[in-house]
mmCIF file of C-alpha atoms in Angstrom:
data_model
loop_
_atom_site.group_PDB
_atom_site.id
_atom_site.type_symbol
_atom_site.label_atom_id
_atom_site.label_comp_id
_atom_site.label_asym_id
_atom_site.label_seq_id
_atom_site.Cartn_x
_atom_site.Cartn_y
_atom_site.Cartn_z
ATOM 1 C CA UNK H 1 -2.801 -1.902 -35.024
ATOM 2 C CA UNK H 2 -2.951 -0.848 -38.587
ATOM 3 C CA UNK H 3 -0.997 1.838 -40.219
ATOM 4 C CA UNK H 4 -1.591 4.766 -42.494
ATOM 5 C CA UNK H 5 0.224 6.861 -44.492
ATOM 6 C CA UNK H 6 0.374 10.681 -42.937
ATOM 7 C CA UNK H 7 0.425 11.513 -46.305
ATOM 8 C CA UNK H 8 -2.792 10.654 -46.982
ATOM 9 C CA UNK H 9 -4.401 11.998 -44.188
ATOM 10 C CA UNK H 10 -2.404 14.416 -43.000
ATOM 11 C CA UNK H 11 -4.001 13.965 -39.668
ATOM 12 C CA UNK H 12 -2.172 10.497 -38.153
ATOM 13 C CA UNK H 13 -1.195 7.082 -38.813
ATOM 14 C CA UNK H 14 -2.287 4.578 -36.235
ATOM 15 C CA UNK H 15 -5.857 3.327 -36.154
ATOM 16 C CA UNK H 16 -7.322 3.141 -32.958
ATOM 17 C CA UNK H 17 -10.689 2.005 -31.296
ATOM 18 C CA UNK H 18 -12.164 5.254 -29.916
ATOM 19 C CA UNK H 19 -13.337 3.079 -27.229
ATOM 20 C CA UNK H 20 -10.260 1.456 -26.097
ATOM 21 C CA UNK H 21 -9.345 4.682 -26.057
ATOM 22 C CA UNK H 22 -12.240 5.896 -24.111
ATOM 23 C CA UNK H 23 -11.853 3.090 -22.039
ATOM 24 C CA UNK H 24 -7.614 3.748 -21.129
ATOM 25 C CA UNK H 25 -8.791 7.507 -19.990
ATOM 26 C CA UNK H 26 -11.568 6.438 -17.939
ATOM 27 C CA UNK H 27 -9.849 3.818 -15.986
ATOM 28 C CA UNK H 28 -6.989 6.168 -15.253
ATOM 29 C CA UNK H 29 -9.050 8.157 -13.742
ATOM 30 C CA UNK H 30 -8.100 11.164 -16.315
ATOM 31 C CA UNK H 31 -10.328 14.230 -17.002
ATOM 32 C CA UNK H 32 -11.235 13.570 -20.937
ATOM 33 C CA UNK H 33 -11.071 17.182 -22.112
ATOM 34 C CA UNK H 34 -7.304 18.117 -20.437
ATOM 35 C CA UNK H 35 -6.320 14.574 -22.347
ATOM 36 C CA UNK H 36 -7.643 15.848 -25.929
ATOM 37 C CA UNK H 37 -6.249 19.392 -25.303
ATOM 38 C CA UNK H 38 -2.724 18.168 -24.314
ATOM 39 C CA UNK H 39 -2.638 16.426 -27.718
ATOM 40 C CA UNK H 40 -0.891 18.138 -30.425
ATOM 41 C CA UNK H 41 -3.686 17.682 -33.357
ATOM 42 C CA UNK H 42 -6.175 18.784 -30.638
ATOM 43 C CA UNK H 43 -8.009 15.376 -31.728
ATOM 44 C CA UNK H 44 -11.601 14.629 -30.598
ATOM 45 C CA UNK H 45 -12.078 11.442 -29.688
ATOM 46 C CA UNK H 46 -16.464 11.315 -30.599
ATOM 47 C CA UNK H 47 -15.785 13.181 -34.036
ATOM 48 C CA UNK H 48 -15.890 8.960 -35.041
ATOM 49 C CA UNK H 49 -18.994 7.606 -36.164
ATOM 50 C CA UNK H 50 -17.478 3.948 -37.165
ATOM 51 C CA UNK H 51 -15.705 3.883 -33.367
ATOM 52 C CA UNK H 52 -12.273 4.336 -35.801
ATOM 53 C CA UNK H 53 -9.744 6.643 -34.465
ATOM 54 C CA UNK H 54 -6.741 7.420 -36.724
ATOM 55 C CA UNK H 55 -3.791 9.004 -34.172
ATOM 56 C CA UNK H 56 -0.656 9.649 -34.300
ATOM 57 C CA UNK H 57 2.221 8.175 -33.119
ATOM 58 C CA UNK H 58 3.637 10.865 -30.806
ATOM 59 C CA UNK H 59 -0.190 11.619 -29.834
ATOM 60 C CA UNK H 60 -0.444 8.253 -29.065
ATOM 61 C CA UNK H 61 2.394 7.875 -26.667
ATOM 62 C CA UNK H 62 1.086 10.890 -24.629
ATOM 63 C CA UNK H 63 -2.160 9.260 -24.214
ATOM 64 C CA UNK H 64 0.024 6.006 -23.357
ATOM 65 C CA UNK H 65 1.856 7.825 -20.875
ATOM 66 C CA UNK H 66 -0.869 9.441 -19.176
ATOM 67 C CA UNK H 67 -2.973 6.589 -18.346
ATOM 68 C CA UNK H 68 0.182 4.372 -17.458
ATOM 69 C CA UNK H 69 -0.772 1.657 -20.105
ATOM 70 C CA UNK H 70 1.656 -0.117 -22.829
ATOM 71 C CA UNK H 71 1.237 0.978 -26.418
ATOM 72 C CA UNK H 72 0.171 -2.812 -27.333
ATOM 73 C CA UNK H 73 -2.880 -2.008 -25.022
ATOM 74 C CA UNK H 74 -4.099 0.557 -28.047
ATOM 75 C CA UNK H 75 -3.757 -1.990 -30.535
ATOM 76 C CA UNK H 76 -6.497 -3.955 -28.460
ATOM 77 C CA UNK H 77 -10.209 -4.385 -30.378
ATOM 78 C CA UNK H 78 -12.038 -3.610 -28.258
ATOM 79 C CA UNK H 79 -12.632 -2.572 -24.179
ATOM 80 C CA UNK H 80 -11.084 -5.200 -22.170
ATOM 81 C CA UNK H 81 -14.260 -6.386 -19.797
ATOM 82 C CA UNK H 82 -15.563 -4.019 -16.364
ATOM 83 C CA UNK H 83 -14.090 -7.017 -14.342
ATOM 84 C CA UNK H 84 -10.786 -5.744 -15.344
ATOM 85 C CA UNK H 85 -11.053 -2.248 -14.387
ATOM 86 C CA UNK H 86 -8.692 -1.042 -11.970
ATOM 87 C CA UNK H 87 -11.021 -0.366 -9.790
ATOM 88 C CA UNK H 88 -14.100 -2.582 -8.347
ATOM 89 C CA UNK H 89 -16.875 -1.738 -7.406
ATOM 90 C CA UNK H 90 -16.522 -3.026 -3.737
ATOM 91 C CA UNK H 91 -13.374 -1.112 -3.789
ATOM 92 C CA UNK H 92 -13.697 1.452 -0.710
ATOM 93 C CA UNK H 93 -12.446 4.986 -2.057
ATOM 94 C CA UNK H 94 -10.191 7.045 0.406
ATOM 95 C CA UNK H 95 -11.530 10.394 2.052
ATOM 96 C CA UNK H 96 -11.108 13.573 0.882
ATOM 97 C CA UNK H 97 -10.918 17.003 3.019
ATOM 98 C CA UNK H 98 -14.711 16.738 4.140
ATOM 99 C CA UNK H 99 -14.657 12.934 5.219
ATOM 100 C CA UNK H 100 -16.207 11.878 1.499
ATOM 101 C CA UNK H 101 -15.355 9.516 -0.719
ATOM 102 C CA UNK H 102 -12.850 10.719 -3.232
ATOM 103 C CA UNK H 103 -11.948 9.874 -6.697
ATOM 104 C CA UNK H 104 -8.645 7.908 -7.166
ATOM 105 C CA UNK H 105 -6.061 10.171 -8.943
ATOM 106 C CA UNK H 106 -4.054 8.720 -12.406
ATOM 107 C CA UNK H 107 -1.199 7.655 -9.384
ATOM 108 C CA UNK H 108 -3.230 5.809 -7.047
ATOM 109 C CA UNK H 109 -4.998 4.385 -9.756
ATOM 110 C CA UNK H 110 -1.704 3.270 -11.514
ATOM 111 C CA UNK H 111 -0.713 2.060 -7.890
ATOM 112 C CA UNK H 112 -3.815 -0.634 -7.357
ATOM 113 C CA UNK H 113 -3.718 -1.216 -10.920
ATOM 114 C CA UNK H 114 -0.242 -2.823 -10.679
ATOM 115 C CA UNK H 115 -0.656 -4.249 -6.810
ATOM 116 C CA UNK H 116 -3.477 -6.196 -7.990
ATOM 117 C CA UNK H 117 -0.758 -7.287 -11.131
ATOM 118 C CA UNK H 118 1.724 -8.674 -8.465
ATOM 119 C CA UNK H 119 -1.630 -10.257 -6.376
ATOM 120 C CA UNK H 120 -2.527 -12.491 -9.600
ATOM 121 C CA UNK H 121 0.982 -13.365 -10.566
ATOM 122 C CA UNK H 122 1.112 -14.503 -6.916
ATOM 123 C CA UNK H 123 -2.145 -16.523 -7.089
ATOM 124 C CA UNK H 124 -0.926 -18.420 -10.155
ATOM 125 C CA UNK H 125 2.441 -19.356 -8.714
ATOM 126 C CA UNK H 126 0.504 -20.427 -5.235
ATOM 127 C CA UNK H 127 -1.381 -22.724 -7.417
ATOM 128 C CA UNK H 128 1.091 -23.924 -9.291
ATOM 129 C CA UNK H 129 3.398 -24.925 -6.552
ATOM 130 C CA UNK H 130 0.690 -26.184 -4.809
ATOM 131 C CA UNK H 131 -0.009 -23.403 -2.034
ATOM 132 C CA UNK H 132 -3.212 -23.898 0.687
ATOM 133 C CA UNK H 133 -4.934 -20.632 0.799
ATOM 134 C CA UNK H 134 -4.302 -18.113 3.311
ATOM 135 C CA UNK H 135 -5.591 -18.948 6.090
ATOM 136 C CA UNK H 136 -6.445 -15.205 7.908
ATOM 137 C CA UNK H 137 -7.884 -14.287 11.286
ATOM 138 C CA UNK H 138 -11.623 -12.587 11.040
ATOM 139 C CA UNK H 139 -12.512 -9.628 12.968
ATOM 140 C CA UNK H 140 -15.538 -7.815 13.694
ATOM 141 C CA UNK H 141 -16.320 -4.672 14.201
ATOM 142 C CA UNK H 142 -18.680 -5.142 16.846
ATOM 143 C CA UNK H 143 -16.056 -6.221 19.247
ATOM 144 C CA UNK H 144 -13.612 -4.270 21.052
ATOM 145 C CA UNK H 145 -10.638 -2.633 19.010
ATOM 146 C CA UNK H 146 -9.075 -3.547 22.010
ATOM 147 C CA UNK H 147 -9.526 -7.045 22.017
ATOM 148 C CA UNK H 148 -9.553 -7.429 18.547
ATOM 149 C CA UNK H 149 -5.593 -6.562 18.592
ATOM 150 C CA UNK H 150 -5.162 -8.818 21.405
ATOM 151 C CA UNK H 151 -6.484 -11.985 19.071
ATOM 152 C CA UNK H 152 -4.481 -10.231 16.185
ATOM 153 C CA UNK H 153 -0.800 -10.223 18.425
ATOM 154 C CA UNK H 154 -1.710 -13.578 19.540
ATOM 155 C CA UNK H 155 -2.117 -14.902 15.859
ATOM 156 C CA UNK H 156 0.622 -13.099 14.785
ATOM 157 C CA UNK H 157 2.576 -14.152 17.608
ATOM 158 C CA UNK H 158 4.185 -10.985 18.271
ATOM 159 C CA UNK H 159 5.504 -11.102 21.561
ATOM 160 C CA UNK H 160 5.162 -6.759 22.732
ATOM 161 C CA UNK H 161 8.018 -7.483 25.587
ATOM 162 C CA UNK H 162 10.246 -9.056 23.928
ATOM 163 C CA UNK H 163 9.965 -7.497 21.013
ATOM 164 C CA UNK H 164 10.140 -4.333 22.650
ATOM 165 C CA UNK H 165 13.204 -5.137 24.610
ATOM 166 C CA UNK H 166 14.849 -6.462 21.094
ATOM 167 C CA UNK H 167 13.505 -4.171 18.297
ATOM 168 C CA UNK H 168 14.692 -1.075 19.203
ATOM 169 C CA UNK H 169 14.125 1.133 16.942
ATOM 170 C CA UNK H 170 10.608 2.236 14.910
ATOM 171 C CA UNK H 171 11.672 1.127 12.068
ATOM 172 C CA UNK H 172 13.178 -2.117 12.987
ATOM 173 C CA UNK H 173 9.722 -2.447 14.450
ATOM 174 C CA UNK H 174 8.153 -1.882 10.889
ATOM 175 C CA UNK H 175 10.784 -4.394 9.685
ATOM 176 C CA UNK H 176 9.228 -6.771 12.305
ATOM 177 C CA UNK H 177 5.739 -6.540 11.610
ATOM 178 C CA UNK H 178 5.933 -6.894 7.830
ATOM 179 C CA UNK H 179 8.012 -10.350 8.425
ATOM 180 C CA UNK H 180 5.115 -11.055 10.806
ATOM 181 C CA UNK H 181 2.682 -10.599 7.971
ATOM 182 C CA UNK H 182 4.519 -12.277 5.464
ATOM 183 C CA UNK H 183 5.044 -15.156 8.088
ATOM 184 C CA UNK H 184 1.232 -15.553 7.682
ATOM 185 C CA UNK H 185 1.309 -15.030 3.856
ATOM 186 C CA UNK H 186 0.177 -12.010 3.526
ATOM 187 C CA UNK H 187 1.520 -9.829 0.886
ATOM 188 C CA UNK H 188 3.165 -6.060 1.529
ATOM 189 C CA UNK H 189 4.084 -3.560 -0.811
ATOM 190 C CA UNK H 190 6.667 -0.881 -0.368
ATOM 191 C CA UNK H 191 5.900 1.723 -3.260
ATOM 192 C CA UNK H 192 6.297 5.163 -3.247
ATOM 193 C CA UNK H 193 3.373 6.830 -4.907
ATOM 194 C CA UNK H 194 3.478 10.942 -5.661
ATOM 195 C CA UNK H 195 1.832 14.048 -4.340
ATOM 196 C CA UNK H 196 -1.456 14.630 -2.318
ATOM 197 C CA UNK H 197 -2.017 10.440 -2.134
ATOM 198 C CA UNK H 198 -3.117 7.288 0.030
ATOM 199 C CA UNK H 199 -1.501 6.116 2.751
ATOM 200 C CA UNK H 200 -2.135 2.555 2.369
ATOM 201 C CA UNK H 201 -5.094 0.533 1.203
ATOM 202 C CA UNK H 202 -5.878 -3.196 1.252
ATOM 203 C CA UNK H 203 -6.895 -6.143 -0.959
ATOM 204 C CA UNK H 204 -8.308 -9.772 -0.421
ATOM 205 C CA UNK H 205 -7.382 -12.519 -2.229
ATOM 206 C CA UNK H 206 -8.221 -16.094 -0.933
ATOM 207 C CA UNK H 207 -4.295 -17.102 -2.230
ATOM 208 C CA UNK H 208 -2.462 -13.221 -2.037
ATOM 209 C CA UNK H 209 -4.001 -11.025 0.284
ATOM 210 C CA UNK H 210 -2.139 -7.541 -0.117
ATOM 211 C CA UNK H 211 -1.809 -4.529 2.201
ATOM 212 C CA UNK H 212 0.314 -1.403 0.059
ATOM 213 C CA UNK H 213 1.894 0.774 1.750
ATOM 214 C CA UNK H 214 3.014 4.786 -0.297
ATOM 215 C CA UNK H 215 6.727 4.540 0.549
ATOM 216 C CA UNK H 216 6.740 8.354 0.367
ATOM 217 C CA UNK H 217 5.373 8.188 4.359
ATOM 218 C CA UNK H 218 9.470 8.227 5.848
ATOM 219 C CA UNK H 219 8.226 8.044 9.115
ATOM 220 C CA UNK H 220 9.379 4.092 9.976
ATOM 221 C CA UNK H 221 6.545 4.973 12.985
ATOM 222 C CA UNK H 222 3.891 6.059 10.686
ATOM 223 C CA UNK H 223 4.519 3.247 8.188
ATOM 224 C CA UNK H 224 3.850 1.012 11.039
ATOM 225 C CA UNK H 225 0.446 2.843 12.249
ATOM 226 C CA UNK H 226 -0.585 1.997 8.299
ATOM 227 C CA UNK H 227 0.165 -1.312 8.328
ATOM 228 C CA UNK H 228 -1.831 -2.326 11.120
ATOM 229 C CA UNK H 229 -4.695 -0.327 9.828
ATOM 230 C CA UNK H 230 -4.854 -1.785 6.893
ATOM 231 C CA UNK H 231 -4.454 -4.845 8.534
ATOM 232 C CA UNK H 232 -7.640 -4.213 10.327
ATOM 233 C CA UNK H 233 -9.720 -3.454 7.070
ATOM 234 C CA UNK H 234 -8.061 -6.761 5.402
ATOM 235 C CA UNK H 235 -9.175 -9.045 8.421
ATOM 236 C CA UNK H 236 -12.854 -7.294 8.326
ATOM 237 C CA UNK H 237 -12.743 -8.141 4.461
ATOM 238 C CA UNK H 238 -12.345 -5.286 3.592
ATOM 239 C CA UNK H 239 -10.360 -3.994 0.560
ATOM 240 C CA UNK H 240 -10.215 0.038 0.903
ATOM 241 C CA UNK H 241 -7.564 2.659 0.383
ATOM 242 C CA UNK H 242 -7.191 5.059 3.286
ATOM 243 C CA UNK H 243 -5.543 8.501 2.942
ATOM 244 C CA UNK H 244 -4.328 11.245 5.885
ATOM 245 C CA UNK H 245 -7.967 12.313 5.945
ATOM 246 C CA UNK H 246 -8.905 8.062 6.897
ATOM 247 C CA UNK H 247 -6.533 7.766 9.494
ATOM 248 C CA UNK H 248 -7.134 10.924 10.812
ATOM 249 C CA UNK H 249 -11.019 9.913 10.910
ATOM 250 C CA UNK H 250 -13.433 10.138 13.694
ATOM 251 C CA UNK H 251 -15.681 8.015 11.911
ATOM 252 C CA UNK H 252 -16.837 4.955 12.952
ATOM 253 C CA UNK H 253 -14.877 2.532 10.564
ATOM 254 C CA UNK H 254 -11.723 4.473 10.311
ATOM 255 C CA UNK H 255 -11.774 4.898 14.072
ATOM 256 C CA UNK H 256 -12.050 1.584 15.192
ATOM 257 C CA UNK H 257 -8.899 0.711 12.617
ATOM 258 C CA UNK H 258 -7.268 3.771 14.120
ATOM 259 C CA UNK H 259 -7.312 2.323 17.573
ATOM 260 C CA UNK H 260 -7.108 -1.464 16.441
ATOM 261 C CA UNK H 261 -3.381 -0.196 15.271
ATOM 262 C CA UNK H 262 -2.800 1.579 18.407
ATOM 263 C CA UNK H 263 -4.220 -1.242 20.922
ATOM 264 C CA UNK H 264 -1.831 -3.749 19.059
ATOM 265 C CA UNK H 265 1.384 -1.691 19.861
ATOM 266 C CA UNK H 266 0.283 -0.271 23.198
ATOM 267 C CA UNK H 267 -1.356 -2.948 25.576
ATOM 268 C CA UNK H 268 -3.502 -0.958 28.650
ATOM 269 C CA UNK H 269 -1.415 -2.201 31.604
ATOM 270 C CA UNK H 270 1.854 -1.480 29.393
ATOM 271 C CA UNK H 271 1.074 2.122 29.026
ATOM 272 C CA UNK H 272 -0.765 2.587 32.901
ATOM 273 C CA UNK H 273 2.547 0.723 34.260
ATOM 274 C CA UNK H 274 5.124 2.810 31.773
ATOM 275 C CA UNK H 275 3.204 6.139 33.069
ATOM 276 C CA UNK H 276 3.124 5.193 36.757
ATOM 277 C CA UNK H 277 6.942 4.509 36.720
ATOM 278 C CA UNK H 278 8.833 6.978 34.399
ATOM 279 C CA UNK H 279 6.732 10.463 33.325
ATOM 280 C CA UNK H 280 5.259 9.749 37.180
ATOM 281 C CA UNK H 281 2.049 11.063 35.525
ATOM 282 C CA UNK H 282 -1.611 9.595 35.248
ATOM 283 C CA UNK H 283 -2.485 12.728 32.621
ATOM 284 C CA UNK H 284 -1.049 13.486 29.488
ATOM 285 C CA UNK H 285 -1.342 17.212 28.561
ATOM 286 C CA UNK H 286 -2.436 18.703 25.306
ATOM 287 C CA UNK H 287 0.737 20.407 25.323
ATOM 288 C CA UNK H 288 2.900 17.997 26.907
ATOM 289 C CA UNK H 289 4.428 16.500 23.748
ATOM 290 C CA UNK H 290 7.787 16.034 25.669
ATOM 291 C CA UNK H 291 5.428 13.438 27.439
ATOM 292 C CA UNK H 292 4.023 11.945 24.551
ATOM 293 C CA UNK H 293 7.695 11.865 22.701
ATOM 294 C CA UNK H 294 8.978 9.195 25.303
ATOM 295 C CA UNK H 295 5.775 7.124 25.278
ATOM 296 C CA UNK H 296 6.038 7.025 21.889
ATOM 297 C CA UNK H 297 9.445 6.050 22.105
ATOM 298 C CA UNK H 298 9.065 3.502 24.531
ATOM 299 C CA UNK H 299 6.355 1.464 22.213
ATOM 300 C CA UNK H 300 7.797 2.701 19.399
ATOM 301 C CA UNK H 301 4.670 3.878 17.533
ATOM 302 C CA UNK H 302 3.784 7.170 16.560
ATOM 303 C CA UNK H 303 3.339 10.559 18.406
ATOM 304 C CA UNK H 304 -0.634 10.479 16.555
ATOM 305 C CA UNK H 305 -1.163 6.494 17.749
ATOM 306 C CA UNK H 306 0.222 7.129 21.152
ATOM 307 C CA UNK H 307 -2.576 9.793 21.595
ATOM 308 C CA UNK H 308 -4.794 7.640 20.782
ATOM 309 C CA UNK H 309 -4.462 4.924 23.212
ATOM 310 C CA UNK H 310 -4.039 7.379 25.419
ATOM 311 C CA UNK H 311 -7.475 8.850 24.847
ATOM 312 C CA UNK H 312 -9.153 5.443 25.062
ATOM 313 C CA UNK H 313 -7.420 4.610 28.727
ATOM 314 C CA UNK H 314 -8.541 7.674 29.802
ATOM 315 C CA UNK H 315 -5.126 9.309 30.085
ATOM 316 C CA UNK H 316 -5.525 11.837 27.829
ATOM 317 C CA UNK H 317 -8.691 14.017 26.234
ATOM 318 C CA UNK H 318 -9.336 14.783 22.229
ATOM 319 C CA UNK H 319 -7.291 17.715 22.564
ATOM 320 C CA UNK H 320 -3.602 16.227 22.465
ATOM 321 C CA UNK H 321 -5.304 13.795 18.987
ATOM 322 C CA UNK H 322 -5.773 16.787 17.942
ATOM 323 C CA UNK H 323 -2.619 18.454 18.497
ATOM 324 C CA UNK H 324 -0.724 16.193 16.597
ATOM 325 C CA UNK H 325 -2.919 15.809 14.240
ATOM 326 C CA UNK H 326 -3.662 17.487 10.639
ATOM 327 C CA UNK H 327 -0.086 18.615 9.318
ATOM 328 C CA UNK H 328 2.128 17.805 12.968
ATOM 329 C CA UNK H 329 5.671 16.734 11.971
ATOM 330 C CA UNK H 330 7.291 14.684 14.586
ATOM 331 C CA UNK H 331 10.836 14.886 15.327
ATOM 332 C CA UNK H 332 12.921 13.141 13.457
ATOM 333 C CA UNK H 333 16.911 11.729 14.385
ATOM 334 C CA UNK H 334 19.091 13.779 12.179
ATOM 335 C CA UNK H 335 21.410 11.284 10.022
ATOM 336 C CA UNK H 336 21.202 9.838 6.260
ATOM 337 C CA UNK H 337 19.599 6.357 6.384
ATOM 338 C CA UNK H 338 22.622 4.013 4.016
ATOM 339 C CA UNK H 339 22.040 3.999 0.340
ATOM 340 C CA UNK H 340 20.521 0.376 -0.894
ATOM 341 C CA UNK H 341 21.803 -1.544 -3.546
ATOM 342 C CA UNK H 342 18.682 -1.968 -6.722
ATOM 343 C CA UNK H 343 18.122 -5.938 -4.877
ATOM 344 C CA UNK H 344 17.439 -4.680 -1.713
ATOM 345 C CA UNK H 345 14.949 -1.310 -2.821
ATOM 346 C CA UNK H 346 13.510 -4.422 -4.817
ATOM 347 C CA UNK H 347 12.547 -6.656 -1.839
ATOM 348 C CA UNK H 348 11.552 -3.564 0.028
ATOM 349 C CA UNK H 349 9.407 -2.379 -3.111
ATOM 350 C CA UNK H 350 7.852 -6.546 -3.155
ATOM 351 C CA UNK H 351 8.130 -8.088 0.028
ATOM 352 C CA UNK H 352 9.229 -11.235 0.823
ATOM 353 C CA UNK H 353 6.317 -13.712 0.431
ATOM 354 C CA UNK H 354 6.970 -12.131 -3.448
ATOM 355 C CA UNK H 355 10.132 -12.802 -4.035
ATOM 356 C CA UNK H 356 9.891 -15.871 -2.478
ATOM 357 C CA UNK H 357 7.492 -17.176 -4.278
ATOM 358 C CA UNK H 358 9.249 -16.118 -8.141
ATOM 359 C CA UNK H 359 12.485 -17.860 -6.464
ATOM 360 C CA UNK H 360 10.282 -21.013 -6.449
ATOM 361 C CA UNK H 361 8.923 -20.259 -9.590
ATOM 362 C CA UNK H 362 12.463 -20.588 -11.033
ATOM 363 C CA UNK H 363 13.675 -23.270 -9.510
ATOM 364 C CA UNK H 364 10.216 -25.084 -10.891
ATOM 365 C CA UNK H 365 10.678 -23.717 -14.167
ATOM 366 C CA UNK H 366 7.509 -21.846 -13.693
ATOM 367 C CA UNK H 367 9.088 -18.745 -14.362
ATOM 368 C CA UNK H 368 11.448 -17.917 -16.860
ATOM 369 C CA UNK H 369 14.726 -15.938 -15.577
ATOM 370 C CA UNK H 370 13.759 -13.209 -18.647
ATOM 371 C CA UNK H 371 10.416 -13.008 -16.886
ATOM 372 C CA UNK H 372 11.729 -12.200 -13.339
ATOM 373 C CA UNK H 373 13.865 -10.322 -14.808
ATOM 374 C CA UNK H 374 11.546 -8.028 -15.965
ATOM 375 C CA UNK H 375 9.134 -8.199 -13.415
ATOM 376 C CA UNK H 376 11.568 -7.199 -10.711
ATOM 377 C CA UNK H 377 13.629 -4.974 -13.557
ATOM 378 C CA UNK H 378 17.091 -5.668 -12.507
ATOM 379 C CA UNK H 379 20.099 -7.766 -14.596
ATOM 380 C CA UNK H 380 20.963 -11.285 -14.055
ATOM 381 C CA UNK H 381 23.402 -10.459 -11.276
ATOM 382 C CA UNK H 382 20.951 -8.525 -9.477
ATOM 383 C CA UNK H 383 17.855 -11.094 -10.178
ATOM 384 C CA UNK H 384 20.933 -13.551 -8.232
ATOM 385 C CA UNK H 385 21.170 -10.750 -5.405
ATOM 386 C CA UNK H 386 17.571 -10.531 -4.585
ATOM 387 C CA UNK H 387 16.844 -14.271 -4.946
ATOM 388 C CA UNK H 388 19.603 -14.744 -2.014
ATOM 389 C CA UNK H 389 18.164 -12.080 0.001
ATOM 390 C CA UNK H 390 14.693 -13.368 -0.188
ATOM 391 C CA UNK H 391 15.483 -16.271 1.854
ATOM 392 C CA UNK H 392 15.932 -13.605 4.659
ATOM 393 C CA UNK H 393 13.312 -12.106 6.430
ATOM 394 C CA UNK H 394 12.944 -8.638 5.148
#
């Protein structure tokens, strides 16, 4: 990166390639005019005929922060190839209010980029460690969601009756689902993305298939529903980001994934038997949230998921689903969750598959301690604790 004295130019002191700046702004999904307007110099990035832009360090730091790129990225002589773009051409965007695809915002794009980076690291480590490609179950949308859910549960060795007794909270169900996916080689990330962002997304990979869950979702049952919805996309070979409008969509693809997620947790016979034995009802009316709460708690699922399944089985109608859609918030148990240490937070964020791969890489000197600490954002003692935690299902 060339440096020029500010006394000579009076404008800036760092030389940057104009097309590199443009690439970074575009890839971040930012409004170019707004980015330029936010700079102290009011720099016009298109004014240079030789593709050279002289920019102050302060303004470059603003652009780096806005685009979520390190400063050294802007030392590139030319933009990265199209294959390095955050969002690939086959990545399906989340739905907007009217159901049409919308562009990812800058925070969402950064989350996708970070997930891809972890995926790439996991893939390289898998190759170095001699791991075999992950064998995923293949699903097709022309089969019924309930049948597909049954196949997926069998593949994941998810024993519904046993788990219903053993997993006595919705949070334990979510943790157990992540563990089951990890046992089958699927990476799961739990990372907070601020704003009105997607709930999750799926990314295919031969060695490191990944499901991302937005930690802004506080409800464990909503996290489980999103995890299973994204699993359906992953097993059907689709890379997709899903927002609230997708997860409440009536369009064929999204509705199929919704019904899959609901059926996974609520087999038909179990639902019918429960209704006959406890609430003693053969139909749940749209305003009967108390019965819906009982069903939701028994099957450790969300109100929305339970309503979808009841409707699918002819035990409720669309009115019940609509009553728990939109901005509806189901009741949460009072109390405050215990605080977590940084290693515990990192394990929750990265997931056990990724953590174990890095641990094995450290054991075989494929990864240095400095690299691992930087990757996980922990100190030496915290890394030791994290490695120990990673051996226990998270």
